[in-house]
């Protein structure tokens, strides 16, 4: 959809970005947490996301794996956000709630609507109000966008309800985060923007 924005308009909107300070992982009240090692075999941290996983390719979700989940965790939640979207808040590309609370992985293409994929959790709503993976689709000429894959290990978090939204997830996580992992991938169309990388996971 955003690929149809003309280059001149995308370029004019370069200064309009949600900001990394609005990512879920840096919000107040989540609790004190340690680090989870979150990675993808498809791209390195800070590197460009292959076209296959974007709106310019097949648009499937990338493979992920993680280690370092605390033994006392009871839930895992994955939240993927675009901190450079020209919107007031980061654009949500995926939510998967209630993944098994252990070291694990998500296969390529696993994040789709509930019942259609292999994500062993409740897939929530992306910013287009649909369940599943919203492929990266930055405006042409807007520059480089950073996509923050955030994995949270929670203890005894409240149920956010069926098909949870970003706000439902953040409310459920407050004071319940034991550990978190951050993996950043980038993607752009046209001229890249000069933006700083998203910082490492803060630990208490």
Short mmCIF file of C-alpha atoms in Angstrom, two decimals, residues 5-190:
data_model
loop_
_atom_site.label_atom_id
_atom_site.label_comp_id
_atom_site.label_asym_id
_atom_site.label_seq_id
_atom_site.Cartn_x
_atom_site.Cartn_y
_atom_site.Cartn_z
CA UNK A 5 3.18 7.04 -2.14
CA UNK A 6 5.22 9.14 -4.60
CA UNK A 7 8.93 9.57 -3.93
CA UNK A 8 8.59 13.34 -3.43
CA UNK A 9 5.98 12.87 -0.71
CA UNK A 10 7.98 10.17 1.06
CA UNK A 11 11.02 12.45 0.97
CA UNK A 12 8.99 15.35 2.37
CA UNK A 13 7.87 13.15 5.28
CA UNK A 14 11.42 12.05 6.22
CA UNK A 15 11.39 14.08 9.42
CA UNK A 16 8.09 12.59 10.54
CA UNK A 17 8.84 9.39 12.48
CA UNK A 18 7.25 7.69 15.49
CA UNK A 19 10.61 7.40 17.28
CA UNK A 20 12.44 4.66 19.14
CA UNK A 21 11.39 6.22 22.46
CA UNK A 22 7.88 4.94 21.76
CA UNK A 23 8.82 1.28 21.24
CA UNK A 24 7.19 -1.09 23.71
CA UNK A 25 10.53 -2.25 25.14
CA UNK A 26 11.39 1.20 26.53
CA UNK A 27 8.00 2.02 28.04
CA UNK A 28 7.76 2.78 31.76
CA UNK A 29 6.31 0.30 34.19
CA UNK A 30 7.29 -2.95 32.50
CA UNK A 31 9.55 -3.98 35.38
CA UNK A 32 13.24 -4.76 35.80
CA UNK A 33 14.47 -7.32 33.29
CA UNK A 34 17.48 -9.19 31.97
CA UNK A 35 18.33 -9.97 28.34
CA UNK A 36 17.06 -12.69 26.01
CA UNK A 37 19.22 -13.51 22.99
CA UNK A 38 16.85 -13.04 20.02
CA UNK A 39 18.16 -13.72 16.50
CA UNK A 40 17.14 -14.61 12.96
CA UNK A 41 18.99 -16.90 10.52
CA UNK A 42 17.69 -14.60 7.75
CA UNK A 43 19.41 -11.33 8.78
CA UNK A 44 21.85 -10.03 11.38
CA UNK A 45 20.98 -7.47 14.02
CA UNK A 46 20.99 -4.04 12.38
CA UNK A 47 21.09 -5.50 8.85
CA UNK A 48 18.62 -5.19 5.99
CA UNK A 49 15.64 -7.54 6.03
CA UNK A 50 15.62 -9.69 2.87
CA UNK A 51 12.98 -8.67 0.34
CA UNK A 52 11.25 -12.05 0.71
CA UNK A 53 9.84 -10.95 4.08
CA UNK A 54 8.56 -7.56 2.87
CA UNK A 55 5.74 -6.22 0.73
CA UNK A 56 8.16 -6.27 -2.22
CA UNK A 57 8.56 -10.05 -1.94
CA UNK A 58 6.48 -12.96 -0.70
CA UNK A 59 5.58 -11.05 2.47
CA UNK A 60 6.04 -13.98 4.84
CA UNK A 61 7.29 -13.54 8.41
CA UNK A 62 11.00 -14.19 8.97
CA UNK A 63 12.34 -17.11 11.03
CA UNK A 64 13.35 -16.29 14.62
CA UNK A 65 14.98 -18.16 17.48
CA UNK A 66 15.81 -17.25 21.06
CA UNK A 67 17.67 -18.41 24.17
CA UNK A 68 17.95 -17.17 27.74
CA UNK A 69 14.32 -17.39 28.85
CA UNK A 70 14.17 -17.39 32.68
CA UNK A 71 12.95 -20.61 34.26
CA UNK A 72 10.25 -18.76 36.22
CA UNK A 73 8.64 -17.24 33.11
CA UNK A 74 5.06 -18.28 32.37
CA UNK A 75 4.44 -16.48 29.05
CA UNK A 76 6.37 -15.15 26.07
CA UNK A 77 5.09 -12.41 23.80
CA UNK A 78 6.55 -11.20 20.50
CA UNK A 79 5.87 -7.65 19.35
CA UNK A 80 7.29 -6.27 16.08
CA UNK A 81 7.15 -2.49 15.55
CA UNK A 82 8.38 0.03 12.97
CA UNK A 83 9.85 2.95 14.93
CA UNK A 84 10.29 5.04 11.77
CA UNK A 85 6.70 4.96 10.51
CA UNK A 86 5.35 8.47 9.74
CA UNK A 87 2.71 7.98 12.42
CA UNK A 88 2.26 9.16 16.06
CA UNK A 89 3.10 5.68 17.41
CA UNK A 90 5.20 2.83 15.98
CA UNK A 91 3.43 0.75 13.36
CA UNK A 92 2.69 -2.77 14.65
CA UNK A 93 3.77 -5.52 12.26
CA UNK A 94 3.10 -8.55 14.45
CA UNK A 95 1.91 -9.66 17.86
CA UNK A 96 2.13 -13.23 19.11
CA UNK A 97 0.94 -13.74 22.68
CA UNK A 98 1.41 -16.77 24.95
CA UNK A 99 4.30 -18.48 23.19
CA UNK A 100 5.76 -21.35 25.26
CA UNK A 101 7.87 -19.93 28.09
CA UNK A 102 11.13 -21.58 27.04
CA UNK A 103 13.98 -21.24 24.57
CA UNK A 104 12.47 -21.76 21.14
CA UNK A 105 11.83 -20.54 17.64
CA UNK A 106 9.29 -19.44 15.05
CA UNK A 107 9.62 -20.89 11.58
CA UNK A 108 9.52 -18.79 8.44
CA UNK A 109 5.93 -17.88 7.61
CA UNK A 110 4.60 -18.93 11.04
CA UNK A 111 2.97 -15.60 11.92
CA UNK A 112 -0.42 -15.69 10.21
CA UNK A 113 -4.02 -15.53 11.40
CA UNK A 114 -4.89 -17.92 14.22
CA UNK A 115 -5.51 -21.43 12.97
CA UNK A 116 -3.71 -20.90 9.66
CA UNK A 117 -0.06 -21.07 10.73
CA UNK A 118 2.43 -22.72 13.03
CA UNK A 119 2.88 -19.97 15.65
CA UNK A 120 2.10 -21.78 18.92
CA UNK A 121 0.45 -18.76 20.53
CA UNK A 122 -2.38 -16.28 20.06
CA UNK A 123 -1.68 -14.06 17.05
CA UNK A 124 -2.87 -10.51 17.72
CA UNK A 125 -3.83 -7.55 15.53
CA UNK A 126 -1.29 -5.58 13.53
CA UNK A 127 -1.77 -1.87 12.72
CA UNK A 128 -4.03 -2.79 9.80
CA UNK A 129 -6.33 -4.47 12.37
CA UNK A 130 -5.66 -7.92 10.94
CA UNK A 131 -4.21 -10.99 12.57
CA UNK A 132 -0.82 -12.04 11.29
CA UNK A 133 2.37 -10.57 9.83
CA UNK A 134 2.24 -7.11 8.26
CA UNK A 135 5.17 -7.09 5.79
CA UNK A 136 7.52 -4.07 5.89
CA UNK A 137 6.19 -1.53 3.37
CA UNK A 138 7.90 1.85 3.95
CA UNK A 139 7.05 4.84 1.76
CA UNK A 140 9.38 5.33 -1.21
CA UNK A 141 11.90 8.07 -0.45
CA UNK A 142 11.20 8.09 3.30
CA UNK A 143 14.57 6.50 4.00
CA UNK A 144 15.59 3.55 6.13
CA UNK A 145 13.04 2.12 8.55
CA UNK A 146 14.01 0.13 11.64
CA UNK A 147 11.85 -2.87 12.53
CA UNK A 148 12.16 -3.84 16.19
CA UNK A 149 11.48 -7.50 16.94
CA UNK A 150 10.86 -7.50 20.71
CA UNK A 151 10.45 -10.68 22.73
CA UNK A 152 9.28 -10.47 26.34
CA UNK A 153 9.34 -13.18 29.03
CA UNK A 154 6.54 -12.58 31.52
CA UNK A 155 5.48 -14.01 34.84
CA UNK A 156 1.78 -14.38 35.66
CA UNK A 157 0.61 -11.70 33.23
CA UNK A 158 -3.10 -11.08 32.87
CA UNK A 159 -4.90 -12.47 29.83
CA UNK A 160 -5.07 -9.62 27.25
CA UNK A 161 -8.14 -11.17 25.63
CA UNK A 162 -8.78 -12.66 22.22
CA UNK A 163 -6.84 -11.13 19.30
CA UNK A 164 -4.97 -8.64 21.52
CA UNK A 165 -3.86 -5.21 20.29
CA UNK A 166 -0.62 -3.39 21.14
CA UNK A 167 -2.25 -1.47 23.99
CA UNK A 168 -3.78 -4.70 25.37
CA UNK A 169 -0.34 -6.32 25.35
CA UNK A 170 1.46 -3.41 27.01
CA UNK A 171 -1.19 -3.18 29.72
CA UNK A 172 -0.87 -6.92 30.39
CA UNK A 173 2.94 -6.69 30.56
CA UNK A 174 3.23 -3.87 33.09
CA UNK A 175 5.26 -5.03 36.08
CA UNK A 176 5.44 -8.59 34.70
CA UNK A 177 8.52 -8.57 32.42
CA UNK A 178 11.38 -10.80 33.61
CA UNK A 179 13.54 -10.65 30.47
CA UNK A 180 13.42 -9.17 26.99
CA UNK A 181 15.22 -9.53 23.68
CA UNK A 182 15.59 -7.07 20.82
CA UNK A 183 16.49 -7.75 17.20
CA UNK A 184 16.46 -4.88 14.70
CA UNK A 185 16.12 -5.27 10.94
CA UNK A 186 16.02 -2.44 8.41
CA UNK A 187 14.29 -1.86 5.10
CA UNK A 188 13.88 1.09 2.74
CA UNK A 189 12.71 2.11 -0.71
CA UNK A 190 14.64 4.81 -2.51
#
